[in-house]
Amino acid sequence: MFLLYCAIYRSPQSLKEYRILIVKSAITDLIFIFSVAFVEPRMIASGSTYAYVVIGPAYYFGHNIAFIFYGFVLNMFFYMMLSFPLPFAYRYYVIVKPRDRRVQLLVASLGLYAVAFLQLIAFFFTQTDVVYVRQFLKDHLPEMNITGKVIYGSDMVRNPLTSVMVITCVVTSPPVYVMVLYYRWKVNKVLENKVATLSAATISTHRKLMQAVTIHAALPVFFVFPPICVYLLQHIGVLNVLIIEYLVFAMASCIPVLPSAIYGFVWSTGMILFFISNGLLTQVLSSTVGVLTDVFVFTTIKGSEFKLGPPQVGDFGTDC
């Protein structure tokens, strides 16, 4: 919520176009985190069937509500993955043709969610009859006490669209990261070629923004790929440990938390420097641009002189 507030009301003019990316990221993160916390699913995968035991507050609302919010979890996760290349591509086109691209950015964000929305629609046709899911658990896990528990699930044979959900959440990662690496390479290449035409401050700003979004895009290496591997190992029967059934979504839910935490830490640091220095708070935005870009740019060091003040036009370059 803090990130959303800063993006809407505290964005400096020089980075105003990033507000679209930041707001998109913040809303996606909020829906994802709330849905995971609301359902807290324990996933049991065996053969073609996926059964989920509800641990969170959704328990009091029944299996249908839990299933809907679980759909939001998968939907926001898929949209998150689709959005990773967007800040890289945006930075590339800003460097190549420096002009206001907020309209194109908004259209791209909405277009990506249109794809994700189709996934959400498909998800609502994957719910398997709860009686079948309960019987499946009794047959395959007779030692498990499911009396009084809220359970829902999907079966790939009875509901073929379940396979589409698996593909969107597991198989999309490699092509997404190919695009991330491609646009990151393109940006660095363009910056090298424009050393003579761009100011040092502009090039430095571009590189810092690229470092920020690269860090954010690298988070899935720790919080997406491990859960996917854990899920696959559980699915083929190699790992059948109770804690594994909880870890899949617990690890993935760290993705939106970390960038927002970093953002808040940097912003708080800016406030401390503000009170120590001269009482002028400089807003310097970065973000989680799906996605993290750089929060309050508040300091400029020129030689031995330390300045605390709002970013000037020359600091970002006229072609940023």
PDB file of C-alpha atoms in Angstrom:
ATOM      1  CA  MET A   1       0.000   0.000   0.000  1.00  0.00           C
ATOM      2  CA  PHE A   2       2.893   2.351   0.784  1.00  0.00           C
ATOM      3  CA  LEU A   3       4.390   1.687  -2.629  1.00  0.00           C
ATOM      4  CA  LEU A   4       1.044   2.365  -4.299  1.00  0.00           C
ATOM      5  CA  TYR A   5       0.689   5.657  -2.404  1.00  0.00           C
ATOM      6  CA  CYS A   6       4.184   6.823  -3.376  1.00  0.00           C
ATOM      7  CA  ALA A   7       3.658   5.848  -7.008  1.00  0.00           C
ATOM      8  CA  ILE A   8       0.398   7.801  -7.316  1.00  0.00           C
ATOM      9  CA  TYR A   9       1.089  10.872  -5.180  1.00  0.00           C
ATOM     10  CA  ARG A  10       4.878  11.141  -4.790  1.00  0.00           C
ATOM     11  CA  SER A  11       6.265  10.469  -8.264  1.00  0.00           C
ATOM     12  CA  PRO A  12       8.809  13.086  -9.398  1.00  0.00           C
ATOM     13  CA  GLN A  13       8.153  14.618 -12.795  1.00  0.00           C
ATOM     14  CA  SER A  14      11.386  13.220 -14.254  1.00  0.00           C
ATOM     15  CA  LEU A  15      10.260   9.620 -13.717  1.00  0.00           C
ATOM     16  CA  LYS A  16       6.517  10.138 -13.981  1.00  0.00           C
ATOM     17  CA  GLU A  17       6.075   7.681 -16.842  1.00  0.00           C
ATOM     18  CA  TYR A  18       7.192   4.854 -14.551  1.00  0.00           C
ATOM     19  CA  ARG A  19       4.068   5.371 -12.469  1.00  0.00           C
ATOM     20  CA  ILE A  20       2.167   3.030 -14.796  1.00  0.00           C
ATOM     21  CA  LEU A  21       4.659   0.227 -14.193  1.00  0.00           C
ATOM     22  CA  ILE A  22       4.787   0.859 -10.460  1.00  0.00           C
ATOM     23  CA  VAL A  23       1.014   0.976  -9.983  1.00  0.00           C
ATOM     24  CA  LYS A  24       0.614  -2.167 -12.105  1.00  0.00           C
ATOM     25  CA  SER A  25       3.245  -3.949 -10.057  1.00  0.00           C
ATOM     26  CA  ALA A  26       1.837  -2.814  -6.709  1.00  0.00           C
ATOM     27  CA  ILE A  27      -1.724  -3.896  -7.546  1.00  0.00           C
ATOM     28  CA  THR A  28      -0.498  -7.250  -8.862  1.00  0.00           C
ATOM     29  CA  ASP A  29       1.565  -7.805  -5.718  1.00  0.00           C
ATOM     30  CA  LEU A  30      -1.315  -6.878  -3.406  1.00  0.00           C
ATOM     31  CA  ILE A  31      -3.762  -9.255  -5.074  1.00  0.00           C
ATOM     32  CA  PHE A  32      -1.188 -12.054  -5.138  1.00  0.00           C
ATOM     33  CA  ILE A  33      -0.160 -11.714  -1.485  1.00  0.00           C
ATOM     34  CA  PHE A  34      -3.731 -11.299  -0.202  1.00  0.00           C
ATOM     35  CA  SER A  35      -4.975 -14.310  -2.163  1.00  0.00           C
ATOM     36  CA  VAL A  36      -2.147 -16.563  -0.971  1.00  0.00           C
ATOM     37  CA  ALA A  37      -2.697 -15.473   2.650  1.00  0.00           C
ATOM     38  CA  PHE A  38      -6.471 -15.885   2.326  1.00  0.00           C
ATOM     39  CA  VAL A  39      -6.307 -19.445   0.982  1.00  0.00           C
ATOM     40  CA  GLU A  40      -2.952 -20.740   2.309  1.00  0.00           C
ATOM     41  CA  PRO A  41      -3.228 -23.867   0.154  1.00  0.00           C
ATOM     42  CA  ARG A  42      -1.540 -27.125   0.972  1.00  0.00           C
ATOM     43  CA  MET A  43      -0.951 -28.734  -2.413  1.00  0.00           C
ATOM     44  CA  ILE A  44      -1.053 -32.512  -2.855  1.00  0.00           C
ATOM     45  CA  ALA A  45      -0.173 -33.606  -6.396  1.00  0.00           C
ATOM     46  CA  SER A  46      -0.380 -37.193  -7.545  1.00  0.00           C
ATOM     47  CA  GLY A  47      -0.785 -38.502 -11.059  1.00  0.00           C
ATOM     48  CA  SER A  48      -3.198 -36.284 -12.962  1.00  0.00           C
ATOM     49  CA  THR A  49      -4.885 -34.891  -9.863  1.00  0.00           C
ATOM     50  CA  TYR A  50      -4.109 -31.787  -7.819  1.00  0.00           C
ATOM     51  CA  ALA A  51      -5.808 -31.588  -4.437  1.00  0.00           C
ATOM     52  CA  TYR A  52      -5.639 -28.553  -2.154  1.00  0.00           C
ATOM     53  CA  VAL A  53      -6.406 -28.363   1.545  1.00  0.00           C
ATOM     54  CA  VAL A  54      -7.395 -24.865   2.692  1.00  0.00           C
ATOM     55  CA  ILE A  55      -5.509 -23.678   5.771  1.00  0.00           C
ATOM     56  CA  GLY A  56      -6.224 -19.939   5.618  1.00  0.00           C
ATOM     57  CA  PRO A  57      -9.314 -17.810   6.384  1.00  0.00           C
ATOM     58  CA  ALA A  58     -10.976 -19.040   3.172  1.00  0.00           C
ATOM     59  CA  TYR A  59     -11.780 -22.142   5.238  1.00  0.00           C
ATOM     60  CA  TYR A  60     -14.775 -20.267   6.675  1.00  0.00           C
ATOM     61  CA  PHE A  61     -16.146 -19.398   3.213  1.00  0.00           C
ATOM     62  CA  GLY A  62     -16.129 -22.849   1.637  1.00  0.00           C
ATOM     63  CA  HIS A  63     -14.302 -24.587  -1.180  1.00  0.00           C
ATOM     64  CA  ASN A  64     -15.818 -22.533  -4.018  1.00  0.00           C
ATOM     65  CA  ILE A  65     -14.563 -19.200  -2.649  1.00  0.00           C
ATOM     66  CA  ALA A  66     -11.179 -20.774  -1.887  1.00  0.00           C
ATOM     67  CA  PHE A  67     -11.003 -22.044  -5.470  1.00  0.00           C
ATOM     68  CA  ILE A  68     -11.752 -18.569  -6.888  1.00  0.00           C
ATOM     69  CA  PHE A  69      -9.038 -16.895  -4.825  1.00  0.00           C
ATOM     70  CA  TYR A  70      -6.609 -19.651  -5.738  1.00  0.00           C
ATOM     71  CA  GLY A  71      -7.362 -18.686  -9.337  1.00  0.00           C
ATOM     72  CA  PHE A  72      -6.276 -15.122  -8.519  1.00  0.00           C
ATOM     73  CA  VAL A  73      -3.005 -16.519  -7.143  1.00  0.00           C
ATOM     74  CA  LEU A  74      -2.212 -18.335 -10.389  1.00  0.00           C
ATOM     75  CA  ASN A  75      -3.465 -15.433 -12.496  1.00  0.00           C
ATOM     76  CA  MET A  76      -1.303 -12.810 -10.781  1.00  0.00           C
ATOM     77  CA  PHE A  77       1.676 -15.155 -10.856  1.00  0.00           C
ATOM     78  CA  PHE A  78       1.256 -15.623 -14.615  1.00  0.00           C
ATOM     79  CA  TYR A  79       0.838 -11.873 -15.162  1.00  0.00           C
ATOM     80  CA  MET A  80       3.925 -11.227 -13.037  1.00  0.00           C
ATOM     81  CA  MET A  81       5.962 -13.553 -15.232  1.00  0.00           C
ATOM     82  CA  LEU A  82       4.623 -11.999 -18.444  1.00  0.00           C
ATOM     83  CA  SER A  83       5.510  -8.526 -17.146  1.00  0.00           C
ATOM     84  CA  PHE A  84       9.167  -9.189 -16.347  1.00  0.00           C
ATOM     85  CA  PRO A  85      10.463  -8.233 -19.839  1.00  0.00           C
ATOM     86  CA  LEU A  86       8.345  -5.043 -19.961  1.00  0.00           C
ATOM     87  CA  PRO A  87      10.660  -2.639 -18.041  1.00  0.00           C
ATOM     88  CA  PHE A  88      13.648  -3.856 -20.080  1.00  0.00           C
ATOM     89  CA  ALA A  89      11.831  -3.337 -23.377  1.00  0.00           C
ATOM     90  CA  TYR A  90      10.539   0.043 -22.217  1.00  0.00           C
ATOM     91  CA  ARG A  91      14.026   1.252 -21.243  1.00  0.00           C
ATOM     92  CA  TYR A  92      15.351   0.159 -24.640  1.00  0.00           C
ATOM     93  CA  TYR A  93      12.754   2.113 -26.609  1.00  0.00           C
ATOM     94  CA  VAL A  94      13.162   5.184 -24.381  1.00  0.00           C
ATOM     95  CA  ILE A  95      16.881   5.234 -25.212  1.00  0.00           C
ATOM     96  CA  VAL A  96      16.410   4.599 -28.929  1.00  0.00           C
ATOM     97  CA  LYS A  97      13.539   7.078 -29.400  1.00  0.00           C
ATOM     98  CA  PRO A  98      13.383   9.373 -26.357  1.00  0.00           C
ATOM     99  CA  ARG A  99       9.822  10.608 -26.072  1.00  0.00           C
ATOM    100  CA  ASP A 100       6.821  10.194 -23.796  1.00  0.00           C
ATOM    101  CA  ARG A 101       5.663   6.590 -24.142  1.00  0.00           C
ATOM    102  CA  ARG A 102       3.076   6.447 -21.382  1.00  0.00           C
ATOM    103  CA  VAL A 103       0.266   5.566 -23.780  1.00  0.00           C
ATOM    104  CA  GLN A 104       2.262   2.707 -25.319  1.00  0.00           C
ATOM    105  CA  LEU A 105       3.254   1.546 -21.830  1.00  0.00           C
ATOM    106  CA  LEU A 106      -0.367   1.507 -20.689  1.00  0.00           C
ATOM    107  CA  VAL A 107      -1.459  -0.362 -23.829  1.00  0.00           C
ATOM    108  CA  ALA A 108       1.342  -2.923 -23.358  1.00  0.00           C
ATOM    109  CA  SER A 109       0.383  -3.479 -19.701  1.00  0.00           C
ATOM    110  CA  LEU A 110      -3.299  -3.916 -20.572  1.00  0.00           C
ATOM    111  CA  GLY A 111      -2.426  -6.160 -23.517  1.00  0.00           C
ATOM    112  CA  LEU A 112      -0.373  -8.453 -21.300  1.00  0.00           C
ATOM    113  CA  TYR A 113      -3.204  -8.676 -18.805  1.00  0.00           C
ATOM    114  CA  ALA A 114      -5.619  -9.507 -21.624  1.00  0.00           C
ATOM    115  CA  VAL A 115      -3.523 -12.648 -22.151  1.00  0.00           C
ATOM    116  CA  ALA A 116      -3.497 -13.324 -18.396  1.00  0.00           C
ATOM    117  CA  PHE A 117      -7.267 -12.758 -18.235  1.00  0.00           C
ATOM    118  CA  LEU A 118      -7.802 -15.555 -20.760  1.00  0.00           C
ATOM    119  CA  GLN A 119      -5.870 -17.800 -18.386  1.00  0.00           C
ATOM    120  CA  LEU A 120      -8.175 -16.763 -15.525  1.00  0.00           C
ATOM    121  CA  ILE A 121     -11.269 -17.571 -17.597  1.00  0.00           C
ATOM    122  CA  ALA A 122      -9.808 -20.983 -18.465  1.00  0.00           C
ATOM    123  CA  PHE A 123      -9.077 -21.602 -14.776  1.00  0.00           C
ATOM    124  CA  PHE A 124     -12.755 -21.398 -13.807  1.00  0.00           C
ATOM    125  CA  PHE A 125     -13.386 -24.463 -15.982  1.00  0.00           C
ATOM    126  CA  THR A 126     -10.792 -26.596 -14.180  1.00  0.00           C
ATOM    127  CA  GLN A 127     -12.588 -27.245 -10.895  1.00  0.00           C
ATOM    128  CA  THR A 128     -13.160 -30.946 -10.294  1.00  0.00           C
ATOM    129  CA  ASP A 129     -16.100 -32.192  -8.261  1.00  0.00           C
ATOM    130  CA  VAL A 130     -15.148 -32.005  -4.586  1.00  0.00           C
ATOM    131  CA  VAL A 131     -16.578 -35.498  -3.908  1.00  0.00           C
ATOM    132  CA  TYR A 132     -14.144 -36.949  -6.450  1.00  0.00           C
ATOM    133  CA  VAL A 133     -11.216 -35.042  -4.903  1.00  0.00           C
ATOM    134  CA  ARG A 134     -12.069 -36.260  -1.404  1.00  0.00           C
ATOM    135  CA  GLN A 135     -12.345 -39.834  -2.625  1.00  0.00           C
ATOM    136  CA  PHE A 136      -9.007 -39.445  -4.393  1.00  0.00           C
ATOM    137  CA  LEU A 137      -7.350 -38.387  -1.127  1.00  0.00           C
ATOM    138  CA  LYS A 138      -8.962 -41.278   0.765  1.00  0.00           C
ATOM    139  CA  ASP A 139      -7.699 -43.752  -1.824  1.00  0.00           C
ATOM    140  CA  HIS A 140      -4.163 -42.376  -2.169  1.00  0.00           C
ATOM    141  CA  LEU A 141      -3.597 -40.989   1.326  1.00  0.00           C
ATOM    142  CA  PRO A 142      -5.732 -43.130   3.647  1.00  0.00           C
ATOM    143  CA  GLU A 143      -3.690 -42.015   6.644  1.00  0.00           C
ATOM    144  CA  MET A 144      -4.704 -38.380   6.076  1.00  0.00           C
ATOM    145  CA  ASN A 145      -7.647 -37.141   8.131  1.00  0.00           C
ATOM    146  CA  ILE A 146      -9.761 -34.901   5.874  1.00  0.00           C
ATOM    147  CA  THR A 147     -12.862 -34.833   8.066  1.00  0.00           C
ATOM    148  CA  GLY A 148     -14.080 -31.263   8.470  1.00  0.00           C
ATOM    149  CA  LYS A 149     -11.432 -29.865   6.114  1.00  0.00           C
ATOM    150  CA  VAL A 150     -12.185 -27.595   3.157  1.00  0.00           C
ATOM    151  CA  ILE A 151     -10.813 -29.193  -0.002  1.00  0.00           C
ATOM    152  CA  TYR A 152     -10.869 -28.386  -3.697  1.00  0.00           C
ATOM    153  CA  GLY A 153      -8.896 -29.648  -6.665  1.00  0.00           C
ATOM    154  CA  SER A 154      -8.428 -30.228 -10.374  1.00  0.00           C
ATOM    155  CA  ASP A 155      -7.880 -33.335 -12.452  1.00  0.00           C
ATOM    156  CA  MET A 156      -6.183 -33.128 -15.860  1.00  0.00           C
ATOM    157  CA  VAL A 157      -8.192 -36.058 -17.232  1.00  0.00           C
ATOM    158  CA  ARG A 158     -11.617 -34.910 -16.058  1.00  0.00           C
ATOM    159  CA  ASN A 159     -10.831 -31.214 -16.698  1.00  0.00           C
ATOM    160  CA  PRO A 160      -8.348 -30.931 -19.618  1.00  0.00           C
ATOM    161  CA  LEU A 161      -7.909 -27.167 -19.170  1.00  0.00           C
ATOM    162  CA  THR A 162      -5.927 -27.986 -16.021  1.00  0.00           C
ATOM    163  CA  SER A 163      -3.025 -28.757 -18.360  1.00  0.00           C
ATOM    164  CA  VAL A 164      -3.243 -25.189 -19.684  1.00  0.00           C
ATOM    165  CA  MET A 165      -2.871 -23.853 -16.140  1.00  0.00           C
ATOM    166  CA  VAL A 166       0.209 -26.003 -15.558  1.00  0.00           C
ATOM    167  CA  ILE A 167       1.756 -24.783 -18.823  1.00  0.00           C
ATOM    168  CA  THR A 168       1.093 -21.091 -18.104  1.00  0.00           C
ATOM    169  CA  CYS A 169       2.649 -21.292 -14.640  1.00  0.00           C
ATOM    170  CA  VAL A 170       5.574 -23.629 -15.348  1.00  0.00           C
ATOM    171  CA  VAL A 171       6.504 -23.600 -19.035  1.00  0.00           C
ATOM    172  CA  THR A 172       6.334 -19.825 -19.654  1.00  0.00           C
ATOM    173  CA  SER A 173       9.399 -19.036 -17.529  1.00  0.00           C
ATOM    174  CA  PRO A 174      12.150 -19.970 -20.071  1.00  0.00           C
ATOM    175  CA  PRO A 175      10.828 -17.840 -22.992  1.00  0.00           C
ATOM    176  CA  VAL A 176      10.181 -14.940 -20.614  1.00  0.00           C
ATOM    177  CA  TYR A 177      13.784 -14.996 -19.462  1.00  0.00           C
ATOM    178  CA  VAL A 178      15.069 -15.251 -23.017  1.00  0.00           C
ATOM    179  CA  MET A 179      13.266 -11.946 -23.679  1.00  0.00           C
ATOM    180  CA  VAL A 180      14.644 -10.415 -20.460  1.00  0.00           C
ATOM    181  CA  LEU A 181      18.213 -11.319 -21.416  1.00  0.00           C
ATOM    182  CA  TYR A 182      17.679 -10.126 -25.001  1.00  0.00           C
ATOM    183  CA  TYR A 183      16.411  -6.661 -24.065  1.00  0.00           C
ATOM    184  CA  ARG A 184      18.995  -6.300 -21.319  1.00  0.00           C
ATOM    185  CA  TRP A 185      21.710  -6.999 -23.903  1.00  0.00           C
ATOM    186  CA  LYS A 186      20.105  -4.520 -26.327  1.00  0.00           C
ATOM    187  CA  VAL A 187      20.012  -1.753 -23.707  1.00  0.00           C
ATOM    188  CA  ASN A 188      23.661  -2.233 -22.743  1.00  0.00           C
ATOM    189  CA  LYS A 189      24.648  -2.310 -26.419  1.00  0.00           C
ATOM    190  CA  VAL A 190      22.786   0.926 -27.177  1.00  0.00           C
ATOM    191  CA  LEU A 191      24.309   2.665 -24.150  1.00  0.00           C
ATOM    192  CA  GLU A 192      27.793   1.707 -25.343  1.00  0.00           C
ATOM    193  CA  ASN A 193      27.054   3.143 -28.795  1.00  0.00           C
ATOM    194  CA  LYS A 194      25.588   6.380 -27.406  1.00  0.00           C
ATOM    195  CA  VAL A 195      28.451   7.298 -25.081  1.00  0.00           C
ATOM    196  CA  ALA A 196      29.345  10.213 -27.365  1.00  0.00           C
ATOM    197  CA  THR A 197      25.796  11.593 -27.617  1.00  0.00           C
ATOM    198  CA  LEU A 198      24.361  11.103 -24.105  1.00  0.00           C
ATOM    199  CA  SER A 199      25.503  12.915 -20.985  1.00  0.00           C
ATOM    200  CA  ALA A 200      27.349  10.965 -18.311  1.00  0.00           C
ATOM    201  CA  ALA A 201      24.469  11.577 -15.877  1.00  0.00           C
ATOM    202  CA  THR A 202      21.926  10.173 -18.330  1.00  0.00           C
ATOM    203  CA  ILE A 203      23.984   7.052 -19.025  1.00  0.00           C
ATOM    204  CA  SER A 204      24.515   6.555 -15.288  1.00  0.00           C
ATOM    205  CA  THR A 205      20.766   6.848 -14.655  1.00  0.00           C
ATOM    206  CA  HIS A 206      19.966   4.322 -17.382  1.00  0.00           C
ATOM    207  CA  ARG A 207      22.501   1.859 -15.973  1.00  0.00           C
ATOM    208  CA  LYS A 208      21.168   2.227 -12.420  1.00  0.00           C
ATOM    209  CA  LEU A 209      17.619   1.634 -13.593  1.00  0.00           C
ATOM    210  CA  MET A 210      18.785  -1.440 -15.489  1.00  0.00           C
ATOM    211  CA  GLN A 211      20.538  -2.748 -12.377  1.00  0.00           C
ATOM    212  CA  ALA A 212      17.338  -2.265 -10.369  1.00  0.00           C
ATOM    213  CA  VAL A 213      15.056  -4.096 -12.799  1.00  0.00           C
ATOM    214  CA  THR A 214      17.703  -6.820 -13.239  1.00  0.00           C
ATOM    215  CA  ILE A 215      17.691  -7.469  -9.489  1.00  0.00           C
ATOM    216  CA  HIS A 216      13.910  -7.714  -9.541  1.00  0.00           C
ATOM    217  CA  ALA A 217      13.925 -10.038 -12.544  1.00  0.00           C
ATOM    218  CA  ALA A 218      16.509 -12.238 -10.801  1.00  0.00           C
ATOM    219  CA  LEU A 219      14.242 -12.917  -7.803  1.00  0.00           C
ATOM    220  CA  PRO A 220      12.512 -15.886  -9.497  1.00  0.00           C
ATOM    221  CA  VAL A 221      15.851 -17.695  -9.529  1.00  0.00           C
ATOM    222  CA  PHE A 222      15.391 -18.021  -5.764  1.00  0.00           C
ATOM    223  CA  PHE A 223      11.608 -17.898  -5.308  1.00  0.00           C
ATOM    224  CA  VAL A 224      10.040 -19.335  -8.484  1.00  0.00           C
ATOM    225  CA  PHE A 225      12.330 -21.960  -9.930  1.00  0.00           C
ATOM    226  CA  PRO A 226      12.880 -23.754  -6.564  1.00  0.00           C
ATOM    227  CA  PRO A 227       9.090 -24.084  -5.944  1.00  0.00           C
ATOM    228  CA  ILE A 228       8.634 -25.365  -9.499  1.00  0.00           C
ATOM    229  CA  CYS A 229      11.384 -27.945  -8.955  1.00  0.00           C
ATOM    230  CA  VAL A 230       9.869 -28.907  -5.591  1.00  0.00           C
ATOM    231  CA  TYR A 231       6.458 -29.274  -7.243  1.00  0.00           C
ATOM    232  CA  LEU A 232       7.867 -31.489 -10.020  1.00  0.00           C
ATOM    233  CA  LEU A 233       9.744 -33.679  -7.529  1.00  0.00           C
ATOM    234  CA  GLN A 234       6.589 -34.051  -5.459  1.00  0.00           C
ATOM    235  CA  HIS A 235       4.488 -34.773  -8.528  1.00  0.00           C
ATOM    236  CA  ILE A 236       6.711 -37.642  -9.704  1.00  0.00           C
ATOM    237  CA  GLY A 237       6.878 -39.072  -6.178  1.00  0.00           C
ATOM    238  CA  VAL A 238      10.529 -38.339  -5.387  1.00  0.00           C
ATOM    239  CA  LEU A 239       9.689 -35.960  -2.524  1.00  0.00           C
ATOM    240  CA  ASN A 240       6.713 -36.863  -0.352  1.00  0.00           C
ATOM    241  CA  VAL A 241       7.433 -34.774   2.727  1.00  0.00           C
ATOM    242  CA  LEU A 242       4.681 -32.832   4.502  1.00  0.00           C
ATOM    243  CA  ILE A 243       6.561 -29.520   4.549  1.00  0.00           C
ATOM    244  CA  ILE A 244       6.998 -29.668   0.762  1.00  0.00           C
ATOM    245  CA  GLU A 245       3.225 -29.437   0.335  1.00  0.00           C
ATOM    246  CA  TYR A 246       3.286 -26.032   2.051  1.00  0.00           C
ATOM    247  CA  LEU A 247       6.540 -24.666   0.591  1.00  0.00           C
ATOM    248  CA  VAL A 248       5.437 -24.320  -3.048  1.00  0.00           C
ATOM    249  CA  PHE A 249       3.266 -21.249  -2.475  1.00  0.00           C
ATOM    250  CA  ALA A 250       5.132 -20.004   0.599  1.00  0.00           C
ATOM    251  CA  MET A 251       8.344 -19.543  -1.419  1.00  0.00           C
ATOM    252  CA  ALA A 252       6.608 -17.999  -4.431  1.00  0.00           C
ATOM    253  CA  SER A 253       4.858 -15.433  -2.220  1.00  0.00           C
ATOM    254  CA  CYS A 254       8.254 -13.870  -1.382  1.00  0.00           C
ATOM    255  CA  ILE A 255       8.535 -12.376  -4.895  1.00  0.00           C
ATOM    256  CA  PRO A 256       6.252  -9.366  -4.350  1.00  0.00           C
ATOM    257  CA  VAL A 257       7.320  -8.858  -0.728  1.00  0.00           C
ATOM    258  CA  LEU A 258      11.040  -8.283  -1.305  1.00  0.00           C
ATOM    259  CA  PRO A 259      10.900  -5.466  -3.867  1.00  0.00           C
ATOM    260  CA  SER A 260       8.363  -3.562  -1.752  1.00  0.00           C
ATOM    261  CA  ALA A 261      10.517  -4.096   1.342  1.00  0.00           C
ATOM    262  CA  ILE A 262      13.566  -2.775  -0.503  1.00  0.00           C
ATOM    263  CA  TYR A 263      11.553   0.195  -1.716  1.00  0.00           C
ATOM    264  CA  GLY A 264      10.372   0.997   1.795  1.00  0.00           C
ATOM    265  CA  PHE A 265      13.883   0.661   3.213  1.00  0.00           C
ATOM    266  CA  VAL A 266      15.357   3.052   0.666  1.00  0.00           C
ATOM    267  CA  TRP A 267      12.535   5.540   1.161  1.00  0.00           C
ATOM    268  CA  SER A 268      13.009   5.428   4.950  1.00  0.00           C
ATOM    269  CA  THR A 269      16.737   5.986   4.486  1.00  0.00           C
ATOM    270  CA  GLY A 270      15.906   9.056   2.430  1.00  0.00           C
ATOM    271  CA  MET A 271      13.755  10.397   5.280  1.00  0.00           C
ATOM    272  CA  ILE A 272      16.611   9.965   7.766  1.00  0.00           C
ATOM    273  CA  LEU A 273      19.024  11.834   5.492  1.00  0.00           C
ATOM    274  CA  PHE A 274      16.382  14.517   5.046  1.00  0.00           C
ATOM    275  CA  PHE A 275      16.124  15.256   8.767  1.00  0.00           C
ATOM    276  CA  ILE A 276      19.896  15.115   9.262  1.00  0.00           C
ATOM    277  CA  SER A 277      20.637  17.405   6.328  1.00  0.00           C
ATOM    278  CA  ASN A 278      18.628  20.522   5.662  1.00  0.00           C
ATOM    279  CA  GLY A 279      14.943  19.764   5.943  1.00  0.00           C
ATOM    280  CA  LEU A 280      14.150  19.385   2.254  1.00  0.00           C
ATOM    281  CA  LEU A 281      12.801  16.013   1.226  1.00  0.00           C
ATOM    282  CA  THR A 282      13.677  15.163  -2.326  1.00  0.00           C
ATOM    283  CA  GLN A 283      11.436  12.704  -4.014  1.00  0.00           C
ATOM    284  CA  VAL A 284      13.333  10.309  -6.098  1.00  0.00           C
ATOM    285  CA  LEU A 285      11.347   7.469  -7.374  1.00  0.00           C
ATOM    286  CA  SER A 286      12.397   4.082  -8.346  1.00  0.00           C
ATOM    287  CA  SER A 287      10.057   1.178  -8.096  1.00  0.00           C
ATOM    288  CA  THR A 288       9.316  -2.383  -8.261  1.00  0.00           C
ATOM    289  CA  VAL A 289       8.570  -2.116 -11.924  1.00  0.00           C
ATOM    290  CA  GLY A 290       6.907  -5.560 -11.867  1.00  0.00           C
ATOM    291  CA  VAL A 291       9.335  -4.452 -10.777  1.00  0.00           C
ATOM    292  CA  LEU A 292      11.881  -2.458  -8.961  1.00  0.00           C
ATOM    293  CA  THR A 293      13.369   0.712 -10.349  1.00  0.00           C
ATOM    294  CA  ASP A 294      14.995   3.206  -7.829  1.00  0.00           C
ATOM    295  CA  VAL A 295      13.057   4.999  -5.124  1.00  0.00           C
ATOM    296  CA  PHE A 296      13.841   8.517  -4.029  1.00  0.00           C
ATOM    297  CA  VAL A 297      16.953   9.781  -5.864  1.00  0.00           C
ATOM    298  CA  PHE A 298      17.923  12.329  -3.312  1.00  0.00           C
ATOM    299  CA  THR A 299      21.666  12.769  -3.420  1.00  0.00           C
ATOM    300  CA  THR A 300      24.110  14.113  -5.944  1.00  0.00           C
ATOM    301  CA  ILE A 301      27.822  14.141  -5.319  1.00  0.00           C
ATOM    302  CA  LYS A 302      29.923  16.438  -7.461  1.00  0.00           C
ATOM    303  CA  GLY A 303      33.574  16.397  -6.486  1.00  0.00           C
ATOM    304  CA  SER A 304      33.737  16.868  -2.723  1.00  0.00           C
ATOM    305  CA  GLU A 305      30.445  18.759  -2.587  1.00  0.00           C
ATOM    306  CA  PHE A 306      27.423  16.944  -1.163  1.00  0.00           C
ATOM    307  CA  LYS A 307      24.021  18.183  -2.300  1.00  0.00           C
ATOM    308  CA  LEU A 308      20.587  17.241  -1.076  1.00  0.00           C
ATOM    309  CA  GLY A 309      17.865  18.550  -3.334  1.00  0.00           C
ATOM    310  CA  PRO A 310      15.407  17.762  -6.074  1.00  0.00           C
ATOM    311  CA  PRO A 311      16.762  16.202  -9.255  1.00  0.00           C
ATOM    312  CA  GLN A 312      17.429  18.764 -11.950  1.00  0.00           C
ATOM    313  CA  VAL A 313      16.739  18.324 -15.639  1.00  0.00           C
ATOM    314  CA  GLY A 314      20.439  18.100 -16.398  1.00  0.00           C
ATOM    315  CA  ASP A 315      20.899  15.249 -13.913  1.00  0.00           C
ATOM    316  CA  PHE A 316      18.772  12.925 -16.016  1.00  0.00           C
ATOM    317  CA  GLY A 317      19.643  14.313 -19.414  1.00  0.00           C
ATOM    318  CA  THR A 318      17.232  15.682 -21.939  1.00  0.00           C
ATOM    319  CA  ASP A 319      17.053  12.370 -23.743  1.00  0.00           C
ATOM    320  CA  CYS A 320      16.140  10.161 -20.825  1.00  0.00           C
TER     321      CYS A 320
END
